[in-house]
XYZ file of C-alpha atoms in Angstrom:
405
model
C -46.044 200.943 -103.044
C -45.924 199.267 -99.605
C -44.055 197.806 -96.939
C -43.382 194.093 -96.085
C -44.862 194.750 -92.015
C -47.976 196.144 -93.471
C -48.922 193.908 -96.425
C -48.391 191.432 -94.489
C -50.843 192.794 -91.500
C -53.166 193.377 -94.263
C -53.264 189.376 -95.508
C -53.784 188.818 -91.469
C -56.541 191.186 -91.152
C -58.835 190.794 -94.976
C -58.633 186.975 -94.684
C -60.926 185.335 -92.576
C -60.564 182.328 -90.032
C -62.043 179.618 -90.876
C -65.008 177.193 -89.008
C -66.090 174.686 -91.639
C -65.727 171.436 -90.562
C -65.678 167.807 -91.347
C -65.046 164.191 -89.999
C -62.061 161.906 -90.497
C -60.666 159.072 -90.506
C -57.670 158.460 -87.187
C -55.549 157.797 -89.788
C -56.276 160.679 -92.346
C -56.578 163.498 -89.386
C -52.075 164.063 -89.406
C -51.245 167.741 -89.143
C -55.193 169.196 -89.164
C -57.072 170.804 -86.937
C -59.025 169.883 -84.035
C -62.924 171.553 -84.687
C -63.645 170.165 -81.137
C -62.635 169.375 -77.583
C -62.420 165.351 -77.221
C -62.672 163.480 -73.207
C -61.758 160.250 -72.448
C -64.797 158.106 -71.813
C -62.491 155.169 -69.407
C -59.799 155.140 -67.664
C -56.315 153.849 -68.761
C -55.763 152.403 -67.566
C -57.785 150.483 -66.799
C -57.200 148.481 -63.818
C -53.585 148.534 -62.333
C -50.608 147.061 -64.952
C -47.627 146.451 -64.314
C -44.836 149.092 -65.206
C -42.288 145.794 -65.306
C -40.885 141.883 -65.873
C -40.674 140.750 -62.090
C -42.563 138.949 -59.790
C -46.076 140.795 -57.472
C -46.188 140.400 -53.974
C -48.674 141.121 -50.677
C -47.255 144.352 -49.953
C -47.140 143.578 -46.667
C -44.755 140.295 -47.768
C -42.579 143.250 -48.433
C -38.951 143.136 -45.955
C -40.938 140.035 -43.945
C -40.310 137.260 -46.008
C -37.632 136.697 -48.962
C -38.418 133.858 -50.606
C -42.380 132.965 -52.107
C -43.961 130.470 -54.180
C -45.070 130.573 -57.191
C -48.015 129.969 -58.395
C -48.822 131.008 -61.789
C -47.653 134.445 -63.740
C -49.698 137.710 -65.296
C -48.917 138.920 -68.132
C -50.562 142.008 -71.398
C -53.645 140.720 -72.267
C -55.155 139.572 -69.326
C -58.260 141.046 -68.542
C -57.853 140.085 -65.281
C -55.478 138.263 -62.909
C -56.547 136.001 -59.869
C -55.639 137.330 -56.263
C -52.376 135.696 -54.089
C -51.744 134.598 -50.746
C -48.459 135.619 -47.742
C -45.811 133.803 -48.817
C -46.976 133.630 -52.242
C -46.148 135.350 -55.814
C -46.875 135.135 -59.780
C -44.718 135.974 -62.490
C -46.234 139.311 -63.979
C -44.665 141.157 -67.171
C -44.781 144.995 -68.407
C -48.126 145.957 -68.914
C -50.148 143.029 -67.194
C -52.494 143.489 -65.045
C -52.040 143.309 -61.015
C -53.678 140.283 -59.769
C -56.690 141.030 -56.876
C -57.578 143.532 -54.745
C -55.033 143.612 -52.044
C -52.063 145.491 -52.019
C -49.664 145.010 -53.543
C -45.505 145.212 -53.951
C -44.045 144.571 -57.409
C -40.123 142.922 -57.619
C -38.270 143.606 -61.269
C -37.377 140.388 -62.401
C -32.940 141.785 -61.727
C -33.794 141.967 -57.865
C -34.964 138.275 -57.961
C -33.197 134.852 -58.098
C -35.310 131.576 -59.327
C -34.002 128.490 -57.714
C -36.593 126.812 -59.234
C -39.255 126.799 -61.084
C -41.413 127.418 -58.309
C -39.673 129.467 -55.881
C -38.104 132.482 -56.232
C -36.025 134.354 -53.842
C -35.759 138.425 -53.828
C -32.782 140.864 -52.788
C -31.431 142.182 -49.538
C -31.412 145.852 -50.950
C -35.280 146.308 -52.361
C -35.927 149.905 -53.467
C -39.070 151.108 -52.256
C -40.402 152.410 -55.301
C -43.303 150.318 -55.902
C -42.901 149.108 -60.154
C -47.413 149.964 -60.190
C -49.462 152.556 -62.783
C -52.769 152.752 -61.556
C -56.112 152.728 -62.366
C -56.302 156.029 -64.994
C -52.939 157.077 -64.718
C -52.910 157.886 -68.084
C -55.741 160.112 -68.095
C -59.408 159.018 -65.978
C -62.598 159.971 -67.738
C -64.169 162.953 -68.510
C -59.801 163.911 -68.413
C -60.106 166.843 -71.763
C -57.489 165.751 -73.585
C -57.699 166.974 -76.789
C -58.142 170.603 -76.644
C -60.666 172.545 -80.027
C -57.596 173.681 -82.086
C -54.872 171.746 -81.224
C -52.561 170.539 -84.246
C -53.012 167.040 -84.662
C -49.330 165.905 -84.680
C -47.425 162.485 -84.005
C -47.858 163.081 -80.485
C -52.098 164.073 -80.236
C -52.597 161.287 -83.374
C -51.880 159.223 -80.753
C -53.048 160.040 -77.758
C -56.207 160.116 -80.111
C -56.033 156.546 -80.588
C -55.553 155.293 -77.775
C -58.964 157.332 -76.717
C -60.329 154.773 -79.492
C -61.439 157.115 -81.918
C -62.479 156.066 -84.809
C -63.258 159.087 -86.445
C -62.298 162.821 -85.714
C -63.352 166.788 -86.650
C -60.825 168.732 -88.105
C -61.677 172.195 -90.153
C -61.043 171.987 -93.844
C -58.544 172.823 -95.575
C -58.318 176.392 -96.988
C -58.703 175.581 -101.525
C -55.822 176.864 -102.956
C -56.255 176.886 -107.085
C -52.588 178.029 -108.778
C -52.497 179.712 -111.818
C -49.157 179.223 -114.014
C -48.932 181.900 -116.144
C -46.040 182.281 -119.904
C -46.301 181.266 -123.771
C -42.822 180.036 -122.399
C -44.509 177.740 -120.172
C -43.541 173.697 -121.171
C -47.076 171.832 -120.643
C -49.123 169.474 -121.835
C -51.409 172.137 -123.388
C -47.838 173.839 -125.171
C -44.664 171.512 -125.262
C -42.882 173.975 -127.761
C -42.708 176.078 -124.414
C -38.796 176.975 -123.176
C -39.275 176.724 -120.061
C -39.866 174.208 -117.243
C -41.824 175.610 -114.647
C -39.827 175.258 -111.136
C -42.843 177.349 -109.807
C -45.706 174.814 -109.913
C -43.608 172.456 -106.893
C -42.831 176.044 -104.300
C -46.245 176.134 -104.658
C -47.764 172.999 -103.971
C -45.287 172.582 -101.468
C -46.425 175.530 -99.084
C -49.302 175.428 -99.197
C -49.157 171.116 -98.462
C -46.673 172.390 -95.344
C -48.206 175.350 -94.239
C -52.034 173.073 -94.353
C -53.489 174.048 -97.783
C -54.692 171.721 -100.184
C -54.187 172.351 -103.865
C -57.095 171.298 -105.625
C -56.449 172.611 -109.663
C -53.060 174.031 -111.472
C -53.917 175.358 -114.405
C -51.356 176.682 -116.982
C -52.237 180.596 -118.108
C -50.983 182.050 -121.713
C -50.615 185.770 -121.784
C -53.197 186.654 -122.646
C -57.083 187.627 -121.035
C -58.907 185.811 -122.900
C -57.242 181.855 -121.696
C -57.062 184.029 -118.149
C -60.859 184.389 -118.749
C -61.465 180.575 -119.937
C -59.252 179.547 -117.074
C -60.837 180.947 -113.680
C -64.450 180.613 -115.345
C -63.724 176.678 -115.393
C -62.702 176.730 -112.441
C -64.183 174.336 -109.554
C -64.974 176.085 -106.321
C -61.519 177.345 -104.518
C -60.852 179.671 -100.588
C -58.111 181.026 -102.872
C -56.566 182.018 -106.344
C -52.609 181.725 -106.322
C -50.740 183.156 -109.942
C -46.931 182.946 -110.858
C -45.833 185.701 -112.762
C -48.073 187.674 -115.067
C -48.924 190.163 -112.142
C -45.937 193.489 -112.866
C -45.643 195.955 -115.665
C -44.933 194.564 -118.716
C -46.785 193.421 -121.889
C -47.707 190.963 -121.426
C -48.451 191.028 -117.646
C -52.282 190.615 -117.758
C -53.641 188.825 -114.776
C -55.092 192.099 -112.384
C -56.634 193.663 -115.336
C -58.089 190.371 -116.471
C -59.106 189.071 -112.818
C -60.311 192.898 -112.206
C -63.289 192.000 -114.826
C -64.388 189.532 -112.707
C -64.971 191.382 -109.385
C -61.021 190.766 -108.171
C -61.118 194.426 -106.189
C -57.119 194.869 -105.321
C -55.724 195.596 -101.757
C -52.206 194.569 -102.398
C -50.871 196.060 -105.299
C -47.006 196.868 -104.831
C -44.465 195.870 -102.339
C -41.504 197.512 -100.691
C -39.624 194.661 -101.122
C -37.037 192.238 -103.121
C -36.615 189.506 -103.879
C -41.118 189.787 -104.443
C -41.553 193.313 -105.295
C -44.624 192.931 -107.785
C -46.655 190.659 -105.341
C -50.607 192.325 -104.977
C -53.700 190.331 -103.042
C -56.999 190.571 -103.035
C -60.357 189.627 -102.651
C -63.046 188.263 -104.696
C -65.626 188.218 -102.682
C -65.918 187.310 -99.426
C -63.992 184.172 -98.252
C -62.205 184.030 -101.794
C -59.018 185.848 -101.880
C -55.972 185.608 -104.726
C -52.293 186.562 -104.125
C -50.492 187.211 -107.158
C -46.159 185.840 -106.348
C -43.784 186.762 -109.155
C -42.439 184.693 -112.016
C -38.684 184.974 -111.198
C -38.543 180.869 -108.656
C -36.754 182.938 -105.987
C -39.361 185.705 -106.137
C -41.596 183.743 -105.909
C -40.056 180.922 -103.182
C -39.815 183.976 -100.721
C -43.610 185.315 -101.225
C -44.940 181.325 -100.794
C -41.913 181.317 -97.485
C -44.121 185.289 -95.899
C -47.945 185.404 -97.995
C -48.232 182.105 -97.998
C -47.194 181.623 -94.547
C -49.491 184.228 -93.537
C -52.683 183.778 -94.950
C -52.919 180.048 -94.445
C -52.252 180.836 -90.245
C -55.272 183.469 -90.192
C -57.802 180.567 -92.250
C -56.747 178.281 -89.738
C -56.689 181.097 -86.804
C -53.101 179.413 -85.959
C -50.214 181.448 -84.825
C -48.108 177.652 -85.758
C -46.609 179.252 -88.889
C -45.095 181.616 -87.716
C -41.741 181.987 -88.756
C -38.930 181.323 -85.866
C -36.239 183.853 -86.030
C -32.854 183.011 -84.285
C -29.474 184.866 -84.002
C -26.249 184.804 -85.641
C -22.526 186.508 -86.679
C -21.783 187.500 -89.412
C -18.713 186.417 -91.067
C -18.357 189.453 -93.393
C -19.456 193.030 -93.197
C -22.992 193.911 -94.900
C -23.531 196.374 -97.268
C -26.050 199.997 -96.304
C -29.453 198.902 -96.816
C -31.595 200.965 -99.667
C -35.568 201.795 -99.618
C -36.201 198.108 -99.602
C -36.877 195.424 -97.313
C -34.183 193.305 -98.620
C -34.606 189.540 -97.949
C -31.314 187.802 -98.770
C -30.316 184.283 -98.679
C -27.203 183.326 -96.657
C -24.773 180.678 -95.543
C -25.504 179.244 -92.390
C -22.612 177.835 -90.713
C -21.131 176.532 -86.525
C -18.299 176.455 -85.131
C -17.254 175.960 -81.838
C -20.940 175.872 -80.836
C -21.443 178.987 -82.202
C -23.637 180.268 -85.272
C -21.973 182.220 -88.580
C -23.095 183.619 -91.329
C -22.066 184.719 -95.348
C -24.179 186.844 -97.471
C -24.331 185.422 -101.674
C -22.774 187.601 -102.892
C -25.613 187.956 -106.210
C -29.272 187.865 -104.591
C -30.340 187.541 -108.773
C -34.257 186.619 -108.287
C -33.741 184.131 -110.658
C -30.353 182.141 -109.076
C -32.530 178.681 -108.071
C -28.449 178.017 -107.754
C -28.017 179.957 -105.269
C -31.445 179.421 -103.150
C -30.791 175.698 -103.088
C -27.521 176.132 -102.053
C -28.545 178.949 -98.937
C -29.655 177.102 -95.347
C -31.001 180.638 -94.196
C -32.675 184.191 -95.013
C -32.101 187.285 -93.538
C -34.132 190.494 -93.967
C -32.778 193.779 -94.327
C -35.004 196.186 -93.458
C -35.552 199.848 -95.211
C -32.166 202.049 -94.838
C -30.493 199.328 -92.179
C -26.549 200.863 -91.926
C -23.541 199.145 -92.913
C -23.382 196.481 -89.910
C -19.175 195.702 -89.052
C -17.806 191.446 -89.269
C -18.607 189.854 -86.178
C -22.547 191.366 -85.103
C -24.612 189.171 -83.469
C -28.162 189.604 -86.688
C -31.250 187.705 -86.640
C -31.755 185.476 -89.191
C -33.884 182.490 -90.655
C -32.884 178.910 -90.763
C -34.715 177.698 -93.311
C -34.188 174.132 -91.860
C -35.497 174.754 -88.853
C -39.172 176.393 -90.014
C -41.291 173.392 -89.659
C -41.452 171.440 -86.582
C -45.369 171.180 -86.302
C -45.112 167.308 -86.959
C -43.646 166.282 -83.979
C-alpha cells in the first residue's frame, strides 16, 4: 500500500503527454487545448476608428473654433469616410471610420450643442483625451495572438473569432471507457438490479469537466467471463475506468480478469480514506486503467484527485491543479490515524472570514453528506489534534473549475 501523494506522482510519471491533434470549428472548440500558435493576418481595427459617439473635427481646429458645419456622418460598418475641411464636422458613432487622412479630434456627444441640423457648437471645456482607436490598436498583422497549449476559454474563443479563424488546430481529448460493475446495479441489461448507479454520472461529469471524452459506458456483471467479453468489445480508448470490483471480496474480479489482457498493476492500494482500494495500471503504451471503489463518496474523491491528475498529464496542462484556500475550524479536529483522510466539510463565511465544520459521519456510502458539503480537508497520516480557532488548508468545491472564463 502506497501513500496518497506517491500515488499521484506515479500516475503523473506513467501517463504520457498526448501529441495527437485534430481541426475543429470555432463553435466546437470550447474548452479544448491549442495545438499550434496563431498570428494575426491583418490589423484590427483595419483603420482608425471612433471610440465614442459625437462629432469629428480637424485636430488643428481644436481650441480655435467652437462652431462647426455638419456635412455628413460616419457610422460603423463603413469601410471609409471622406475628408473634412477646416470648420466642418461629421457626426460620428462608436466603431465608425475616422474621415480622411488628416489628424482628427473626436468631441464626445455630451460636449456638443446642436444649434440646428447643420450647425453644432462645442463646449468651452474639452478634455485633452482623443477618443480614436488607432489602426492595429487591438492587434497588428503578425502579432502572436493565440499560443500553443493555451486553454480555449471564452476569452480565447472570442479572440479566435476576431482573427477570422474558421477552424482551429487542437489536441485530441483523452478517450475514456467506463465499466460500472456489480450484479446489483440496475440498467437496461439488468432491470432487476436493486441499485441505481450514481457513479455513472459522477465519472462522466468529472471526465467532461477535466477535459476528457467518454466514449463508452458498459455495465459489467460480477464474473470474469462477462468482464473479459465487455473488455474485448471495447473500441479504442486511452483509459478504462471501473467503478467497483477492485477490492478483496469474492466478487471483486476486475483486476484478476484484466491481468489476462496484459494489465500491469502500478498501484494496488492507496493509504487513504475513502478510496483505499483505488488501482492504477497500464495495458500497453498510452493505454491506462484506473479502478475506483464502488461506494459513491470513494468514487467522487478518487475522481476528484486521480482523474484530474491523469487528464492534466495527458493534456500537458496544470489548469486542473487543485486550488487550496484557508479556513478556521469551529470545532476541535481529532488526531488522525495512519491513513490520509479526505473529509467532507461545511464552509461558511462570517465577517469576511471563512470557517468550517467537519461532518461527524464520514461513511463512504453517504451521498447525502457529500451533496451537503461544499469543501474537503486533507488530513495527513498521524496529523495531530487541532484545537478550535486554527487556520487550516481546505478545498472549496464550488471554486474548483474556473478555466471556462
